[in-house]
Structures are given as structure tokens and as C-alpha cells.
Amino acid sequence: SYELTQPPSVSVSPGQTATITCSGDALPKQYAFWYQQKPGQAPVLIIYQDTERPPNIPARISGSTSGTTVTLTISGVQAEDEADYYCQSTDTDGIVVFGGGTKLTVL
Amino acid sequence: EVQLVQSGGGLVRPGGSFTITCEVSGMSLSDARMNWVRQASGKGLQWIGRIKRPVDGGTTDYAASVRGRFTIFRDDSKNTFDLHMNSLKTEDTAVYYCLVGAKWGQGTLVTVSS
């Protein structure tokens, strides 16, 4: 079955830049989405179609893509950014697939 | 604005059944790709099933772990879709989310325990 691979954890100091990668063989052909999830809450969309940002998401959050890897970048990390981040895409049949999630810790 | 509101959770005995309803407002379900996702405590997101749009055939697909036990139904007249869960196991204990496009319901906790 199709898999998306994320690092389990990323740690950064406030004001620094956090990068979270997501790798998958179909990513060159299928869009990726990124969700932020805080404890006890439902996931929230922060990036769609690889690089697009919903209106209420700050510009310091961005997405990029290169080959089989998509990357979420959070610039000027703040304490409020501490959360779990999940990438999501689809396989060739349109079945939703999630990465394993990355816990972002703000030191 | 699209909103998804899920019905409440509960405690179910192993082998029992439970149904979660996702009510969608702000869009027509006939245009929507609808999915169910679950998350066990401390774990990641797991896709468990989908129902296609009528124009795509309206068929369903399920993850291997729930296939044959879980069923997804849609009611376009009420703008709802349900997750029917049968033969529940303790490992099905999780928060269940409906997902329409990239919009999530608030989550429903289902606990399977004797």
C-alpha cells in the first residue's frame, strides 16, 4: 500500500525556522495537503495543493515541493506553533493517505 | 462556510454496533468526496473509508482493518453521511472524524470495552 513518510519529531527554538518533510512516490502526480493538530482538537488545514495557503493561515507558513518530497516550512516559529503536523495525499485510486505525523516542539 | 457536525460518542461492548452521523452544511454533499478517519489515543490519523460522489459512481472503499465490519451511507436529501460500525473490537477505540474535502468534523469518541 502507498505510504507517506514524515520525521516523527522536529525541535526548534522560538524565532527559528522549522521544516517538516513528507516523502511519497506518487507526490509528483498527486497534490499534498498539510494539517495542524493541537491536543484535543480536530486537524486544521494549513496548506493545500502543495503550496497554497487558506485565507486565515499566516504567511510565515508555506509549502513547497520537489520530486517525491513535499516540505512544510514555518518561519519565525512561535510557541503557538507547537503541535502535530500531518501530510496527506491520495493514491492513484484517490484513496486518502496520511503521513505518520510530526510532533513540532518549540524549545 | 462549510461546517461538519458529528453525532455524539459512546461506550460499546466488544461485538456491538455503533453509528456516527456527519451533518454537512454550507455545501451540497452530491459534489463532495467524503471520508472517515480515526485516531487512537496518542496515535496518528488513519483513513478508514470513503464514499464517492454520485457522478463517480457513489461506491465505497474501506481500509483492510475495517472492511466487512464498517459501512458508509450517504443521504443527500439530508446532507448527512453515516459510519455504521459492527462487530466492534477493543482496537476500534478511537476518535472518529468525518472529512469532506479538507474540512473536518469535530470528532466523536467511541470506546469499545467490556
CSV table of C-alpha atoms in Angstrom, one decimal:
chain,number,residue,atom,x,y,z
A,1,SER,CA,0.0,0.0,0.0
A,2,TYR,CA,1.0,3.6,-0.6
A,3,GLU,CA,2.9,5.3,2.2
A,4,LEU,CA,3.9,8.9,3.1
A,5,THR,CA,6.9,9.2,5.3
A,6,GLN,CA,7.5,12.1,7.8
A,7,PRO,CA,10.0,12.5,10.6
A,8,PRO,CA,8.5,11.7,14.0
A,9,SER,CA,9.7,14.9,15.6
A,10,VAL,CA,11.3,18.3,14.9
A,11,SER,CA,12.5,20.7,17.5
A,12,VAL,CA,13.3,24.4,17.1
A,13,SER,CA,13.8,27.4,19.2
A,14,PRO,CA,11.4,30.4,19.0
A,15,GLY,CA,12.1,32.6,16.1
A,16,GLN,CA,13.9,29.9,14.1
A,17,THR,CA,12.6,28.1,11.0
A,18,ALA,CA,11.0,24.6,11.2
A,19,THR,CA,11.0,22.4,8.2
A,20,ILE,CA,8.9,19.2,8.0
A,21,THR,CA,9.3,16.8,5.1
A,22,CYS,CA,6.9,14.3,3.6
A,23,SER,CA,8.0,11.7,1.1
A,24,GLY,CA,6.0,9.5,-1.2
A,25,ASP,CA,6.4,8.0,-4.7
A,26,ALA,CA,3.1,9.5,-6.0
A,27,LEU,CA,3.7,13.0,-4.8
A,28,PRO,CA,4.9,14.2,-8.2
A,29,LYS,CA,1.4,13.3,-9.6
A,30,GLN,CA,-0.9,13.9,-6.6
A,31,TYR,CA,-1.4,17.0,-4.6
A,32,ALA,CA,-0.3,17.2,-0.9
A,33,PHE,CA,-2.1,18.8,2.0
A,34,TRP,CA,-0.8,19.7,5.4
A,35,TYR,CA,-2.8,19.7,8.6
A,36,GLN,CA,-2.0,21.1,12.1
A,37,GLN,CA,-3.5,19.3,15.1
A,38,LYS,CA,-3.3,20.5,18.6
A,39,PRO,CA,-4.1,18.3,21.6
A,40,GLY,CA,-7.8,17.5,21.9
A,41,GLN,CA,-8.7,19.3,18.7
A,42,ALA,CA,-9.5,18.2,15.1
A,43,PRO,CA,-6.9,18.7,12.4
A,44,VAL,CA,-6.9,22.1,10.6
A,45,LEU,CA,-5.9,22.6,7.0
A,46,ILE,CA,-2.8,24.9,6.7
A,47,ILE,CA,-1.6,24.1,3.2
A,48,TYR,CA,-3.5,22.6,0.2
A,49,GLN,CA,-2.4,21.6,-3.3
A,50,ASP,CA,1.2,21.5,-2.3
A,51,THR,CA,1.8,25.2,-1.8
A,52,GLU,CA,-1.5,27.1,-1.4
A,53,ARG,CA,-2.4,28.7,1.9
A,54,PRO,CA,-6.0,29.1,3.2
A,55,PRO,CA,-7.0,32.7,3.8
A,56,ASN,CA,-6.7,32.5,7.6
A,57,ILE,CA,-3.2,31.0,7.7
A,58,PRO,CA,-0.3,33.3,8.3
A,59,ALA,CA,2.3,33.9,5.5
A,60,ARG,CA,5.1,32.5,7.7
A,61,ILE,CA,3.6,29.1,7.0
A,62,SER,CA,4.5,27.8,3.5
A,63,GLY,CA,4.6,24.6,1.4
A,64,SER,CA,7.0,23.6,-1.3
A,65,THR,CA,7.5,20.5,-3.5
A,66,SER,CA,10.4,18.9,-5.2
A,67,GLY,CA,10.2,15.5,-6.8
A,68,THR,CA,8.8,12.9,-4.4
A,69,THR,CA,9.1,15.2,-1.4
A,70,VAL,CA,6.9,18.0,-0.1
A,71,THR,CA,8.0,20.3,2.6
A,72,LEU,CA,6.2,22.4,5.2
A,73,THR,CA,8.2,25.4,6.4
A,74,ILE,CA,7.2,27.5,9.4
A,75,SER,CA,9.3,30.7,9.7
A,76,GLY,CA,9.7,32.7,12.9
A,77,VAL,CA,8.3,29.8,15.0
A,78,GLN,CA,6.2,30.8,17.9
A,79,ALA,CA,5.1,28.8,21.0
A,80,GLU,CA,1.6,28.6,19.5
A,81,ASP,CA,3.0,26.5,16.6
A,82,GLU,CA,3.8,23.6,18.9
A,83,ALA,CA,1.5,20.8,17.5
A,84,ASP,CA,1.4,17.7,15.5
A,85,TYR,CA,1.6,18.1,11.7
A,86,TYR,CA,0.3,15.6,9.1
A,87,CYS,CA,0.8,15.5,5.4
A,88,GLN,CA,-2.0,13.9,3.3
A,89,SER,CA,-2.3,12.9,-0.3
A,90,THR,CA,-4.0,10.3,-2.3
A,91,ASP,CA,-3.0,7.2,-4.1
A,92,THR,CA,-3.7,6.5,-7.8
A,93,ASP,CA,-7.3,5.4,-6.9
A,94,GLY,CA,-8.0,8.6,-5.0
A,95,ILE,CA,-7.7,6.9,-1.6
A,96,VAL,CA,-6.7,9.2,1.2
A,97,VAL,CA,-3.3,8.6,2.7
A,98,PHE,CA,-1.7,10.2,5.7
A,99,GLY,CA,1.9,10.5,6.8
A,100,GLY,CA,2.7,9.3,10.3
A,101,GLY,CA,2.7,12.8,11.7
A,102,THR,CA,5.5,15.0,13.0
A,103,LYS,CA,5.5,16.5,16.5
A,104,LEU,CA,6.9,20.0,16.4
A,105,THR,CA,8.4,21.0,19.7
A,106,VAL,CA,9.2,24.7,20.4
A,107,LEU,CA,12.2,24.7,22.8
B,1,GLU,CA,-18.8,28.5,5.3
B,2,VAL,CA,-18.7,24.7,5.2
B,3,GLN,CA,-19.3,23.1,8.6
B,4,LEU,CA,-19.4,19.4,9.6
B,5,VAL,CA,-21.1,18.4,12.9
B,6,GLN,CA,-20.9,14.9,14.1
B,7,SER,CA,-23.2,13.0,16.5
B,8,GLY,CA,-22.1,12.0,20.0
B,9,GLY,CA,-19.9,9.2,21.0
B,10,GLY,CA,-20.3,6.4,23.5
B,11,LEU,CA,-19.2,3.2,25.2
B,12,VAL,CA,-19.8,0.0,23.3
B,13,ARG,CA,-19.3,-3.6,24.3
B,14,PRO,CA,-17.0,-5.7,22.1
B,15,GLY,CA,-19.0,-7.3,19.3
B,16,GLY,CA,-21.5,-4.4,19.5
B,17,SER,CA,-22.6,-1.8,17.0
B,18,PHE,CA,-22.5,2.0,16.8
B,19,THR,CA,-23.4,4.6,14.2
B,20,ILE,CA,-21.9,8.1,13.8
B,21,THR,CA,-23.6,10.7,11.7
B,22,CYS,CA,-21.9,13.6,10.0
B,23,GLU,CA,-24.2,16.5,9.1
B,24,VAL,CA,-22.8,18.9,6.5
B,25,SER,CA,-23.9,22.5,6.0
B,26,GLY,CA,-22.6,25.1,3.5
B,27,MET,CA,-22.3,22.8,0.6
B,28,SER,CA,-24.1,20.0,-1.3
B,29,LEU,CA,-22.9,16.5,-0.5
B,30,SER,CA,-23.6,15.5,-4.1
B,31,ASP,CA,-20.5,17.4,-5.0
B,32,ALA,CA,-18.3,16.1,-2.2
B,33,ARG,CA,-15.7,13.5,-1.7
B,34,MET,CA,-16.5,12.1,1.8
B,35,ASN,CA,-14.2,10.2,4.1
B,36,TRP,CA,-14.0,8.8,7.6
B,37,VAL,CA,-10.7,8.9,9.5
B,38,ARG,CA,-9.9,7.7,13.0
B,39,GLN,CA,-7.3,8.4,15.6
B,40,ALA,CA,-6.5,6.2,18.5
B,41,SER,CA,-5.2,7.9,21.6
B,42,GLY,CA,-1.6,9.1,21.1
B,43,LYS,CA,-1.6,7.8,17.5
B,44,GLY,CA,-1.7,9.2,14.1
B,45,LEU,CA,-4.5,9.7,11.6
B,46,GLN,CA,-5.8,6.5,9.9
B,47,TRP,CA,-8.1,6.6,6.9
B,48,ILE,CA,-10.8,4.0,7.2
B,49,GLY,CA,-13.3,4.6,4.4
B,50,ARG,CA,-14.8,6.8,1.7
B,51,ILE,CA,-17.9,7.1,-0.4
B,52,LYS,CA,-17.6,8.6,-3.8
B,53,ARG,CA,-19.7,11.3,-5.4
B,54,PRO,CA,-22.8,10.1,-7.3
B,55,VAL,CA,-21.1,11.3,-10.5
B,56,ASP,CA,-18.2,9.0,-9.8
B,57,GLY,CA,-20.5,6.0,-9.1
B,58,GLY,CA,-21.2,6.6,-5.4
B,59,THR,CA,-19.3,3.4,-4.4
B,60,THR,CA,-17.4,2.8,-1.2
B,61,ASP,CA,-13.9,1.7,-0.2
B,62,TYR,CA,-12.6,0.7,3.2
B,63,ALA,CA,-9.3,0.1,4.9
B,64,ALA,CA,-8.5,-3.6,5.4
B,65,SER,CA,-8.8,-3.3,9.2
B,66,VAL,CA,-12.5,-2.4,9.0
B,67,ARG,CA,-13.6,-3.9,5.7
B,68,GLY,CA,-16.7,-6.2,6.2
B,69,ARG,CA,-17.5,-4.6,9.6
B,70,PHE,CA,-17.9,-0.9,8.8
B,71,THR,CA,-20.3,0.6,6.2
B,72,ILE,CA,-20.7,4.2,5.0
B,73,PHE,CA,-24.1,5.5,3.9
B,74,ARG,CA,-25.0,8.9,2.4
B,75,ASP,CA,-28.3,10.7,2.5
B,76,ASP,CA,-28.0,13.6,0.0
B,77,SER,CA,-31.6,14.8,0.9
B,78,LYS,CA,-30.5,15.4,4.5
B,79,ASN,CA,-26.9,16.3,3.6
B,80,THR,CA,-25.6,13.7,6.0
B,81,PHE,CA,-23.4,10.6,5.8
B,82,ASP,CA,-23.1,7.9,8.4
B,83,LEU,CA,-20.5,5.5,9.5
B,84,HIS,CA,-22.1,2.2,10.7
B,85,MET,CA,-19.8,0.1,12.8
B,86,ASN,CA,-20.5,-3.6,13.5
B,87,SER,CA,-18.6,-6.3,15.3
B,88,LEU,CA,-16.6,-3.7,17.2
B,89,LYS,CA,-13.3,-4.7,18.7
B,90,THR,CA,-11.3,-3.0,21.5
B,91,GLU,CA,-8.8,-1.9,19.0
B,92,ASP,CA,-11.5,0.2,17.3
B,93,THR,CA,-11.5,2.5,20.3
B,94,ALA,CA,-10.6,5.9,18.8
B,95,VAL,CA,-11.8,9.4,17.9
B,96,TYR,CA,-13.6,9.2,14.6
B,97,TYR,CA,-13.7,12.2,12.2
B,98,CYS,CA,-15.6,12.8,9.1
B,99,LEU,CA,-13.6,14.6,6.4
B,100,VAL,CA,-15.2,16.3,3.4
B,101,GLY,CA,-12.6,17.7,1.0
B,102,ALA,CA,-10.2,19.2,3.5
B,103,LYS,CA,-12.8,20.1,6.1
B,104,TRP,CA,-13.1,18.1,9.4
B,105,GLY,CA,-15.9,17.3,11.8
B,106,GLN,CA,-15.2,17.9,15.5
B,107,GLY,CA,-14.6,14.2,16.2
B,108,THR,CA,-16.5,11.5,18.0
B,109,LEU,CA,-15.0,9.3,20.7
B,110,VAL,CA,-16.0,5.7,20.5
B,111,THR,CA,-14.8,3.5,23.3
B,112,VAL,CA,-15.1,-0.3,22.9
B,113,SER,CA,-14.7,-2.0,26.2
B,114,SER,CA,-16.4,-4.7,28.4
